[in-house]
PDB file of C-alpha atoms and ligand atoms in Angstrom:
ATOM      1  CA  UNK A   4     194.503  53.642 -16.121  1.00 80.00           C
ATOM      2  CA  UNK A   5     195.727  54.094 -19.712  1.00 93.00           C
ATOM      3  CA  UNK A   6     198.543  56.451 -20.604  1.00 97.00           C
ATOM      4  CA  UNK A   7     197.092  59.806 -21.761  1.00 98.00           C
ATOM      5  CA  UNK A   8     197.975  60.697 -25.345  1.00 98.00           C
ATOM      6  CA  UNK A   9     198.937  64.191 -26.525  1.00 98.00           C
ATOM      7  CA  UNK A  10     195.503  64.747 -28.179  1.00 98.00           C
ATOM      8  CA  UNK A  11     193.827  63.622 -24.925  1.00 98.00           C
ATOM      9  CA  UNK A  12     195.895  66.074 -22.876  1.00 98.00           C
ATOM     10  CA  UNK A  13     195.031  68.860 -25.331  1.00 98.00           C
ATOM     11  CA  UNK A  14     191.343  67.907 -25.245  1.00 98.00           C
ATOM     12  CA  UNK A  15     191.368  68.065 -21.425  1.00 98.00           C
ATOM     13  CA  UNK A  16     192.679  71.628 -21.623  1.00 98.00           C
ATOM     14  CA  UNK A  17     190.103  72.697 -24.224  1.00 97.00           C
ATOM     15  CA  UNK A  18     187.309  71.322 -22.040  1.00 97.00           C
ATOM     16  CA  UNK A  19     188.677  73.202 -19.025  1.00 97.00           C
ATOM     17  CA  UNK A  20     189.631  69.932 -17.294  1.00 98.00           C
ATOM     18  CA  UNK A  21     192.851  70.608 -15.381  1.00 98.00           C
ATOM     19  CA  UNK A  22     195.997  68.615 -16.168  1.00 98.00           C
ATOM     20  CA  UNK A  23     198.043  67.383 -13.198  1.00 98.00           C
ATOM     21  CA  UNK A  24     201.812  67.017 -13.379  1.00 98.00           C
ATOM     22  CA  UNK A  25     204.274  66.103 -10.618  1.00 98.00           C
ATOM     23  CA  UNK A  26     207.982  65.433 -10.677  1.00 98.00           C
ATOM     24  CA  UNK A  27     209.424  61.994  -9.972  1.00 98.00           C
ATOM     25  CA  UNK A  28     213.004  60.783 -10.147  1.00 98.00           C
ATOM     26  CA  UNK A  29     212.790  57.170  -9.014  1.00 98.00           C
ATOM     27  CA  UNK A  30     210.852  53.911  -9.314  1.00 98.00           C
ATOM     28  CA  UNK A  31     208.860  53.921  -6.028  1.00 98.00           C
ATOM     29  CA  UNK A  32     207.715  57.538  -6.375  1.00 98.00           C
ATOM     30  CA  UNK A  33     206.723  57.035 -10.009  1.00 98.00           C
ATOM     31  CA  UNK A  34     204.729  53.973  -8.960  1.00 98.00           C
ATOM     32  CA  UNK A  35     202.859  55.953  -6.286  1.00 98.00           C
ATOM     33  CA  UNK A  36     202.126  58.841  -8.674  1.00 98.00           C
ATOM     34  CA  UNK A  37     200.749  56.479 -11.302  1.00 98.00           C
ATOM     35  CA  UNK A  38     198.595  54.706  -8.707  1.00 98.00           C
ATOM     36  CA  UNK A  39     197.326  58.091  -7.470  1.00 98.00           C
ATOM     37  CA  UNK A  40     196.266  58.921 -11.026  1.00 98.00           C
ATOM     38  CA  UNK A  41     198.482  61.882 -11.883  1.00 98.00           C
ATOM     39  CA  UNK A  42     198.042  62.775 -15.595  1.00 98.00           C
ATOM     40  CA  UNK A  43     201.713  63.388 -16.394  1.00 98.00           C
ATOM     41  CA  UNK A  44     205.068  62.904 -14.668  1.00 99.00           C
ATOM     42  CA  UNK A  45     208.017  65.247 -15.123  1.00 98.00           C
ATOM     43  CA  UNK A  46     211.521  63.912 -14.611  1.00 98.00           C
ATOM     44  CA  UNK A  47     212.734  67.435 -13.877  1.00 98.00           C
ATOM     45  CA  UNK A  48     216.318  68.543 -13.601  1.00 98.00           C
ATOM     46  CA  UNK A  49     215.211  69.798 -10.158  1.00 98.00           C
ATOM     47  CA  UNK A  50     216.615  66.310  -9.512  1.00 98.00           C
ATOM     48  CA  UNK A  51     219.947  68.102  -9.065  1.00 98.00           C
ATOM     49  CA  UNK A  52     218.672  70.109  -6.116  1.00 97.00           C
ATOM     50  CA  UNK A  53     216.144  67.889  -4.350  1.00 97.00           C
ATOM     51  CA  UNK A  54     217.804  64.497  -4.825  1.00 98.00           C
ATOM     52  CA  UNK A  55     221.476  65.031  -5.662  1.00 98.00           C
ATOM     53  CA  UNK A  56     222.079  67.956  -3.281  1.00 97.00           C
ATOM     54  CA  UNK A  57     223.482  70.517  -5.749  1.00 97.00           C
ATOM     55  CA  UNK A  58     222.816  74.259  -5.312  1.00 94.00           C
ATOM     56  CA  UNK A  59     221.249  74.565  -8.776  1.00 94.00           C
ATOM     57  CA  UNK A  60     220.156  72.503 -11.778  1.00 96.00           C
ATOM     58  CA  UNK A  61     223.306  73.426 -13.726  1.00 96.00           C
ATOM     59  CA  UNK A  62     225.474  70.410 -12.708  1.00 97.00           C
ATOM     60  CA  UNK A  63     222.858  67.875 -13.851  1.00 98.00           C
ATOM     61  CA  UNK A  64     224.097  65.791 -16.794  1.00 98.00           C
ATOM     62  CA  UNK A  65     222.494  63.745 -19.568  1.00 98.00           C
ATOM     63  CA  UNK A  66     223.741  60.596 -17.809  1.00 98.00           C
ATOM     64  CA  UNK A  67     221.862  61.659 -14.630  1.00 98.00           C
ATOM     65  CA  UNK A  68     218.659  62.362 -16.564  1.00 98.00           C
ATOM     66  CA  UNK A  69     218.804  59.102 -18.494  1.00 98.00           C
ATOM     67  CA  UNK A  70     219.463  57.033 -15.374  1.00 98.00           C
ATOM     68  CA  UNK A  71     216.489  58.546 -13.498  1.00 98.00           C
ATOM     69  CA  UNK A  72     214.181  58.498 -16.536  1.00 98.00           C
ATOM     70  CA  UNK A  73     214.658  54.741 -16.892  1.00 98.00           C
ATOM     71  CA  UNK A  74     213.728  54.237 -13.217  1.00 98.00           C
ATOM     72  CA  UNK A  75     210.621  56.433 -13.526  1.00 99.00           C
ATOM     73  CA  UNK A  76     209.495  54.637 -16.676  1.00 98.00           C
ATOM     74  CA  UNK A  77     209.799  51.276 -14.899  1.00 98.00           C
ATOM     75  CA  UNK A  78     207.656  52.626 -12.039  1.00 98.00           C
ATOM     76  CA  UNK A  79     205.036  54.309 -14.222  1.00 98.00           C
ATOM     77  CA  UNK A  80     204.636  52.369 -17.475  1.00 98.00           C
ATOM     78  CA  UNK A  81     201.164  53.852 -18.094  1.00 98.00           C
ATOM     79  CA  UNK A  82     201.782  57.548 -17.460  1.00 98.00           C
ATOM     80  CA  UNK A  83     202.845  60.261 -19.923  1.00 98.00           C
ATOM     81  CA  UNK A  84     206.440  61.076 -18.941  1.00 98.00           C
ATOM     82  CA  UNK A  85     208.123  64.390 -19.805  1.00 99.00           C
ATOM     83  CA  UNK A  86     211.893  64.655 -19.249  1.00 98.00           C
ATOM     84  CA  UNK A  87     214.011  67.778 -18.893  1.00 98.00           C
ATOM     85  CA  UNK A  88     216.851  68.318 -21.326  1.00 98.00           C
ATOM     86  CA  UNK A  89     219.619  69.327 -18.893  1.00 98.00           C
ATOM     87  CA  UNK A  90     221.825  72.435 -19.009  1.00 97.00           C
ATOM     88  CA  UNK A  91     223.678  72.907 -22.328  1.00 97.00           C
ATOM     89  CA  UNK A  92     222.336  69.667 -23.772  1.00 98.00           C
ATOM     90  CA  UNK A  93     220.318  71.637 -26.375  1.00 98.00           C
ATOM     91  CA  UNK A  94     222.706  74.484 -27.172  1.00 97.00           C
ATOM     92  CA  UNK A  95     222.405  73.621 -30.872  1.00 98.00           C
ATOM     93  CA  UNK A  96     219.465  71.943 -32.645  1.00 98.00           C
ATOM     94  CA  UNK A  97     221.743  68.973 -33.424  1.00 98.00           C
ATOM     95  CA  UNK A  98     222.692  68.574 -29.740  1.00 98.00           C
ATOM     96  CA  UNK A  99     219.012  68.826 -28.871  1.00 98.00           C
ATOM     97  CA  UNK A 100     218.065  66.122 -31.382  1.00 98.00           C
ATOM     98  CA  UNK A 101     220.784  63.725 -30.229  1.00 98.00           C
ATOM     99  CA  UNK A 102     220.031  64.173 -26.525  1.00 98.00           C
ATOM    100  CA  UNK A 103     216.235  64.242 -26.827  1.00 98.00           C
ATOM    101  CA  UNK A 104     216.411  61.145 -29.029  1.00 98.00           C
ATOM    102  CA  UNK A 105     218.433  59.384 -26.340  1.00 98.00           C
ATOM    103  CA  UNK A 106     215.926  60.231 -23.568  1.00 98.00           C
ATOM    104  CA  UNK A 107     213.076  58.942 -25.711  1.00 98.00           C
ATOM    105  CA  UNK A 108     214.741  55.904 -27.289  1.00 98.00           C
ATOM    106  CA  UNK A 109     216.800  54.672 -24.322  1.00 98.00           C
ATOM    107  CA  UNK A 110     214.944  56.248 -21.385  1.00 98.00           C
ATOM    108  CA  UNK A 111     211.380  55.675 -22.516  1.00 98.00           C
ATOM    109  CA  UNK A 112     210.327  59.358 -22.254  1.00 98.00           C
ATOM    110  CA  UNK A 113     207.186  60.480 -24.103  1.00 98.00           C
ATOM    111  CA  UNK A 114     208.344  64.092 -24.513  1.00 98.00           C
ATOM    112  CA  UNK A 115     211.242  66.350 -23.588  1.00 98.00           C
ATOM    113  CA  UNK A 116     211.124  69.781 -21.961  1.00 98.00           C
ATOM    114  CA  UNK A 117     213.470  72.664 -22.677  1.00 98.00           C
ATOM    115  CA  UNK A 118     213.773  76.129 -21.155  1.00 98.00           C
ATOM    116  CA  UNK A 119     213.638  79.251 -23.301  1.00 97.00           C
ATOM    117  CA  UNK A 120     211.464  81.501 -25.470  1.00 98.00           C
ATOM    118  CA  UNK A 121     211.842  82.932 -28.967  1.00 98.00           C
ATOM    119  CA  UNK A 122     215.552  82.029 -29.119  1.00 97.00           C
ATOM    120  CA  UNK A 123     214.613  78.346 -28.880  1.00 98.00           C
ATOM    121  CA  UNK A 124     211.655  78.334 -31.280  1.00 98.00           C
ATOM    122  CA  UNK A 125     213.797  76.994 -34.146  1.00 98.00           C
ATOM    123  CA  UNK A 126     215.015  74.137 -31.927  1.00 98.00           C
ATOM    124  CA  UNK A 127     211.434  73.286 -30.939  1.00 98.00           C
ATOM    125  CA  UNK A 128     210.442  73.175 -34.625  1.00 98.00           C
ATOM    126  CA  UNK A 129     213.468  71.044 -35.506  1.00 98.00           C
ATOM    127  CA  UNK A 130     212.689  68.501 -32.762  1.00 98.00           C
ATOM    128  CA  UNK A 131     208.967  68.471 -33.543  1.00 98.00           C
ATOM    129  CA  UNK A 132     209.592  67.895 -37.252  1.00 98.00           C
ATOM    130  CA  UNK A 133     211.946  65.064 -36.276  1.00 98.00           C
ATOM    131  CA  UNK A 134     209.077  63.412 -34.395  1.00 98.00           C
ATOM    132  CA  UNK A 135     210.003  64.461 -30.862  1.00 98.00           C
ATOM    133  CA  UNK A 136     207.228  66.010 -28.745  1.00 98.00           C
ATOM    134  CA  UNK A 137     208.499  69.102 -26.915  1.00 98.00           C
ATOM    135  CA  UNK A 138     207.222  70.895 -23.819  1.00 98.00           C
ATOM    136  CA  UNK A 139     208.375  74.517 -23.483  1.00 98.00           C
ATOM    137  CA  UNK A 140     209.259  76.292 -20.220  1.00 98.00           C
ATOM    138  CA  UNK A 141     209.328  80.078 -19.820  1.00 98.00           C
ATOM    139  CA  UNK A 142     209.230  82.629 -16.992  1.00 97.00           C
ATOM    140  CA  UNK A 143     211.656  81.701 -14.243  1.00 96.00           C
ATOM    141  CA  UNK A 144     213.973  79.288 -16.027  1.00 95.00           C
ATOM    142  CA  UNK A 145     216.212  77.702 -13.363  1.00 93.00           C
ATOM    143  CA  UNK A 146     219.038  76.746 -15.771  1.00 95.00           C
ATOM    144  CA  UNK A 147     219.583  80.442 -16.566  1.00 90.00           C
ATOM    145  CA  UNK A 148     218.437  81.912 -13.239  1.00 87.00           C
ATOM    146  CA  UNK A 149     221.750  83.811 -12.883  1.00 86.00           C
ATOM    147  CA  UNK A 150     220.992  85.780 -16.069  1.00 87.00           C
ATOM    148  CA  UNK A 151     217.495  86.522 -14.708  1.00 87.00           C
ATOM    149  CA  UNK A 152     218.912  87.981 -11.491  1.00 83.00           C
ATOM    150  CA  UNK A 153     218.209  84.909  -9.339  1.00 82.00           C
ATOM    151  CA  UNK A 154     215.132  82.852  -8.484  1.00 86.00           C
ATOM    152  CA  UNK A 155     212.693  85.777  -8.935  1.00 90.00           C
ATOM    153  CA  UNK A 156     209.181  86.309 -10.263  1.00 95.00           C
ATOM    154  CA  UNK A 157     209.349  87.225 -13.978  1.00 95.00           C
ATOM    155  CA  UNK A 158     207.150  89.419 -16.204  1.00 96.00           C
ATOM    156  CA  UNK A 159     206.100  91.943 -13.596  1.00 96.00           C
ATOM    157  CA  UNK A 160     206.705  95.068 -15.720  1.00 97.00           C
ATOM    158  CA  UNK A 161     205.129  95.816 -19.119  1.00 98.00           C
ATOM    159  CA  UNK A 162     208.237  95.002 -21.177  1.00 97.00           C
ATOM    160  CA  UNK A 163     208.821  91.769 -19.276  1.00 97.00           C
ATOM    161  CA  UNK A 164     205.171  90.733 -19.593  1.00 98.00           C
ATOM    162  CA  UNK A 165     205.109  91.506 -23.360  1.00 98.00           C
ATOM    163  CA  UNK A 166     208.335  89.561 -23.862  1.00 98.00           C
ATOM    164  CA  UNK A 167     206.890  86.486 -22.085  1.00 98.00           C
ATOM    165  CA  UNK A 168     203.707  86.675 -24.166  1.00 98.00           C
ATOM    166  CA  UNK A 169     205.823  86.750 -27.355  1.00 98.00           C
ATOM    167  CA  UNK A 170     207.970  83.890 -26.045  1.00 98.00           C
ATOM    168  CA  UNK A 171     204.852  81.820 -25.351  1.00 98.00           C
ATOM    169  CA  UNK A 172     203.445  82.503 -28.824  1.00 98.00           C
ATOM    170  CA  UNK A 173     206.765  81.626 -30.480  1.00 98.00           C
ATOM    171  CA  UNK A 174     207.086  78.305 -28.606  1.00 98.00           C
ATOM    172  CA  UNK A 175     203.447  77.364 -29.290  1.00 98.00           C
ATOM    173  CA  UNK A 176     203.740  78.242 -32.989  1.00 98.00           C
ATOM    174  CA  UNK A 177     206.990  76.268 -33.189  1.00 98.00           C
ATOM    175  CA  UNK A 178     204.976  73.126 -32.402  1.00 98.00           C
ATOM    176  CA  UNK A 179     205.395  72.571 -28.654  1.00 98.00           C
ATOM    177  CA  UNK A 180     202.720  70.326 -27.119  1.00 98.00           C
ATOM    178  CA  UNK A 181     202.515  72.111 -23.747  1.00 98.00           C
ATOM    179  CA  UNK A 182     204.142  75.101 -22.060  1.00 98.00           C
ATOM    180  CA  UNK A 183     205.300  75.366 -18.455  1.00 98.00           C
ATOM    181  CA  UNK A 184     204.915  78.867 -16.971  1.00 98.00           C
ATOM    182  CA  UNK A 185     207.061  79.312 -13.860  1.00 98.00           C
ATOM    183  CA  UNK A 186     206.880  82.148 -11.323  1.00 97.00           C
ATOM    184  CA  UNK A 187     204.928  84.758 -13.263  1.00 98.00           C
ATOM    185  CA  UNK A 188     201.929  86.860 -12.171  1.00 98.00           C
ATOM    186  CA  UNK A 189     198.604  85.002 -12.324  1.00 98.00           C
ATOM    187  CA  UNK A 190     196.990  87.576 -14.646  1.00 98.00           C
ATOM    188  CA  UNK A 191     199.854  87.238 -17.142  1.00 98.00           C
ATOM    189  CA  UNK A 192     199.590  83.424 -17.028  1.00 98.00           C
ATOM    190  CA  UNK A 193     195.845  83.741 -17.686  1.00 98.00           C
ATOM    191  CA  UNK A 194     196.468  86.038 -20.686  1.00 98.00           C
ATOM    192  CA  UNK A 195     199.084  83.630 -22.105  1.00 98.00           C
ATOM    193  CA  UNK A 196     196.735  80.654 -21.564  1.00 98.00           C
ATOM    194  CA  UNK A 197     193.975  82.490 -23.463  1.00 98.00           C
ATOM    195  CA  UNK A 198     196.289  83.544 -26.316  1.00 98.00           C
ATOM    196  CA  UNK A 199     197.990  80.271 -27.203  1.00 98.00           C
ATOM    197  CA  UNK A 200     196.530  77.029 -28.549  1.00 97.00           C
ATOM    198  CA  UNK A 201     198.436  74.576 -26.358  1.00 98.00           C
ATOM    199  CA  UNK A 202     197.924  73.712 -22.664  1.00 98.00           C
ATOM    200  CA  UNK A 203     199.825  75.794 -20.115  1.00 98.00           C
ATOM    201  CA  UNK A 204     201.132  74.124 -16.971  1.00 98.00           C
ATOM    202  CA  UNK A 205     201.693  76.556 -14.132  1.00 98.00           C
ATOM    203  CA  UNK A 206     204.070  76.536 -11.193  1.00 98.00           C
ATOM    204  CA  UNK A 207     203.803  79.779  -9.287  1.00 98.00           C
ATOM    205  CA  UNK A 208     201.588  81.107 -12.088  1.00 98.00           C
ATOM    206  CA  UNK A 209     198.135  81.153 -10.469  1.00 98.00           C
ATOM    207  CA  UNK A 210     195.179  78.862 -11.043  1.00 98.00           C
ATOM    208  CA  UNK A 211     194.040  79.954 -14.517  1.00 98.00           C
ATOM    209  CA  UNK A 212     196.578  77.748 -16.313  1.00 98.00           C
ATOM    210  CA  UNK A 213     195.439  74.563 -18.054  1.00 98.00           C
ATOM    211  CA  UNK A 214     197.196  72.505 -15.394  1.00 98.00           C
ATOM    212  CA  UNK A 215     199.637  72.594 -12.505  1.00 98.00           C
ATOM    213  CA  UNK A 216     203.036  71.105 -11.721  1.00 98.00           C
ATOM    214  CA  UNK A 217     204.877  70.873  -8.407  1.00 98.00           C
ATOM    215  CA  UNK A 218     208.150  69.324  -7.353  1.00 98.00           C
ATOM    216  CA  UNK A 219     207.222  66.123  -5.491  1.00 98.00           C
ATOM    217  CA  UNK A 220     209.745  66.723  -2.699  1.00 98.00           C
ATOM    218  CA  UNK A 221     208.193  70.158  -2.045  1.00 97.00           C
ATOM    219  CA  UNK A 222     204.652  68.736  -1.968  1.00 98.00           C
ATOM    220  CA  UNK A 223     205.496  66.078   0.633  1.00 98.00           C
ATOM    221  CA  UNK A 224     207.950  68.127   2.689  1.00 97.00           C
ATOM    222  CA  UNK A 225     211.147  66.295   1.795  1.00 97.00           C
ATOM    223  CA  UNK A 226     213.135  69.371   0.744  1.00 95.00           C
ATOM    224  CA  UNK A 227     213.506  72.137   3.282  1.00 88.00           C
ATOM    225  CA  UNK A 228     216.534  74.129   2.035  1.00 89.00           C
ATOM    226  CA  UNK A 229     214.008  76.712   0.853  1.00 86.00           C
ATOM    227  CA  UNK A 230     210.258  76.603   0.268  1.00 89.00           C
ATOM    228  CA  UNK A 231     209.059  78.974  -2.480  1.00 91.00           C
ATOM    229  CA  UNK A 232     205.868  80.986  -1.869  1.00 93.00           C
ATOM    230  CA  UNK A 233     204.037  78.979  -4.543  1.00 95.00           C
ATOM    231  CA  UNK A 234     204.608  75.624  -2.844  1.00 96.00           C
ATOM    232  CA  UNK A 235     201.877  74.002  -0.802  1.00 96.00           C
ATOM    233  CA  UNK A 236     203.256  71.309   1.504  1.00 96.00           C
ATOM    234  CA  UNK A 237     200.570  68.640   1.741  1.00 97.00           C
ATOM    235  CA  UNK A 238     202.662  66.509   4.107  1.00 97.00           C
ATOM    236  CA  UNK A 239     205.789  66.723   6.215  1.00 97.00           C
ATOM    237  CA  UNK A 240     207.428  63.414   5.380  1.00 98.00           C
ATOM    238  CA  UNK A 241     210.877  64.541   6.558  1.00 97.00           C
ATOM    239  CA  UNK A 242     209.529  64.756  10.115  1.00 97.00           C
ATOM    240  CA  UNK A 243     207.765  61.396   9.842  1.00 98.00           C
ATOM    241  CA  UNK A 244     210.827  59.656   8.391  1.00 98.00           C
ATOM    242  CA  UNK A 245     213.102  61.123  11.076  1.00 98.00           C
ATOM    243  CA  UNK A 246     210.738  59.808  13.749  1.00 98.00           C
ATOM    244  CA  UNK A 247     210.709  56.322  12.207  1.00 98.00           C
ATOM    245  CA  UNK A 248     214.518  56.253  11.973  1.00 98.00           C
ATOM    246  CA  UNK A 249     214.893  57.390  15.597  1.00 98.00           C
ATOM    247  CA  UNK A 250     212.485  54.652  16.715  1.00 98.00           C
ATOM    248  CA  UNK A 251     214.435  52.026  14.739  1.00 98.00           C
ATOM    249  CA  UNK A 252     217.743  53.152  16.279  1.00 98.00           C
ATOM    250  CA  UNK A 253     216.276  53.049  19.786  1.00 98.00           C
ATOM    251  CA  UNK A 254     214.770  49.569  19.287  1.00 98.00           C
ATOM    252  CA  UNK A 255     218.067  48.175  17.944  1.00 98.00           C
ATOM    253  CA  UNK A 256     220.024  49.670  20.868  1.00 98.00           C
ATOM    254  CA  UNK A 257     217.509  48.179  23.331  1.00 98.00           C
ATOM    255  CA  UNK A 258     217.420  44.778  21.532  1.00 98.00           C
ATOM    256  CA  UNK A 259     213.693  45.186  20.916  1.00 98.00           C
ATOM    257  CA  UNK A 260     214.117  44.848  17.164  1.00 98.00           C
ATOM    258  CA  UNK A 261     214.188  42.308  15.590  1.00 97.00           C
ATOM    259  CA  UNK A 262     211.538  40.519  17.628  1.00 97.00           C
ATOM    260  CA  UNK A 263     210.503  36.900  16.945  1.00 96.00           C
ATOM    261  CA  UNK A 264     208.000  38.211  14.423  1.00 97.00           C
ATOM    262  CA  UNK A 265     210.872  39.426  12.252  1.00 97.00           C
ATOM    263  CA  UNK A 266     213.204  36.441  12.827  1.00 98.00           C
ATOM    264  CA  UNK A 267     213.487  32.871  11.491  1.00 97.00           C
ATOM    265  CA  UNK A 268     213.191  29.851  13.787  1.00 96.00           C
ATOM    266  CA  UNK A 269     215.344  26.715  13.797  1.00 97.00           C
ATOM    267  CA  UNK A 270     213.906  23.237  14.414  1.00 96.00           C
ATOM    268  CA  UNK A 271     214.678  22.062  18.018  1.00 95.00           C
ATOM    269  CA  UNK A 272     216.303  18.839  16.853  1.00 95.00           C
ATOM    270  CA  UNK A 273     218.602  20.645  14.442  1.00 96.00           C
ATOM    271  CA  UNK A 274     219.507  23.051  17.219  1.00 95.00           C
ATOM    272  CA  UNK A 275     220.292  20.259  19.705  1.00 94.00           C
ATOM    273  CA  UNK A 276     222.440  18.421  17.190  1.00 94.00           C
ATOM    274  CA  UNK A 277     224.147  21.610  16.199  1.00 93.00           C
ATOM    275  CA  UNK A 278     225.246  22.174  19.791  1.00 92.00           C
ATOM    276  CA  UNK A 279     225.894  18.444  20.373  1.00 87.00           C
ATOM    277  CA  UNK A 280     228.210  18.215  17.351  1.00 63.00           C
ATOM    278  CA  UNK A 281     230.483  20.882  18.786  1.00 52.00           C
TER     279      UNK A 281
HETATM  280  O1  KIV B 320     212.894  70.650 -13.047  1.00 52.50           O
HETATM  281  C1  KIV B 320     211.718  70.802 -12.667  1.00 52.50           C
HETATM  282  O2  KIV B 320     211.245  70.165 -11.717  1.00 52.50           O
HETATM  283  C2  KIV B 320     210.898  71.761 -13.382  1.00 52.50           C
HETATM  284  C3  KIV B 320     209.601  72.164 -12.737  1.00 52.50           C
HETATM  285  C4  KIV B 320     209.886  73.113 -11.652  1.00 52.50           C
HETATM  286  C5  KIV B 320     208.646  72.698 -13.722  1.00 52.50           C
HETATM  287  O3  KIV B 320     211.259  72.215 -14.412  1.00 52.50           O
END
């Protein structure tokens, strides 16, 4: 499969063909996602929570994002890779340019994602004009969840819904290539999708968006600290892995593993001489 280009992703959305996006943070997962045919991979700063064990995405650094982006790119050379700009790495347009440039030039990212609405439109324009494709992210924005009153659905009242519509329009007009809508009512996501000219990628935003994104660890049941309402667990890998590890431990304790099948043999003559030479 060839890597999808930005025009191809936009064309999919205009034809009503859904865009799939999943997070990945490492080489083997990226390899599986590419083989499975996912359209785009997101190296999300959810990395901080589902892989590094932090309580939020705030502690994630540029060094973390770069390290994991390189691994994902090695695993999925033919997939469009979007990478999150971590907390405070885009506080000024100049910071944004330096850090986004690093993720693209050194990490091999195809685009960067940043959280925020109208306040970040100028940064989106600045990056876009500098040749850096940007994906926006509005609604529940985890990096600033404290200011939003926690991990809550956004845009439920009229003012909130109007503000998100304006945010979406501002980010689209600023030149973003796609827009992630997180934890907002489905009808609002549908209205935003109809009003802007770039694909919307929903997570907890209903099924009228141009595409969907989920955190890989949520999808396969590898993160159980909390499971948001919008997550569908397609597998429970944590249970399966625990079972495999328990079986391994038991077989080692009982000297069942390694069996001959997993061991190397020594020629009889070498063995005899080895003992004879003692
Ligand atoms: O960091 C992330 O994984 C994200 C998705 C939840 C969209 O931003």
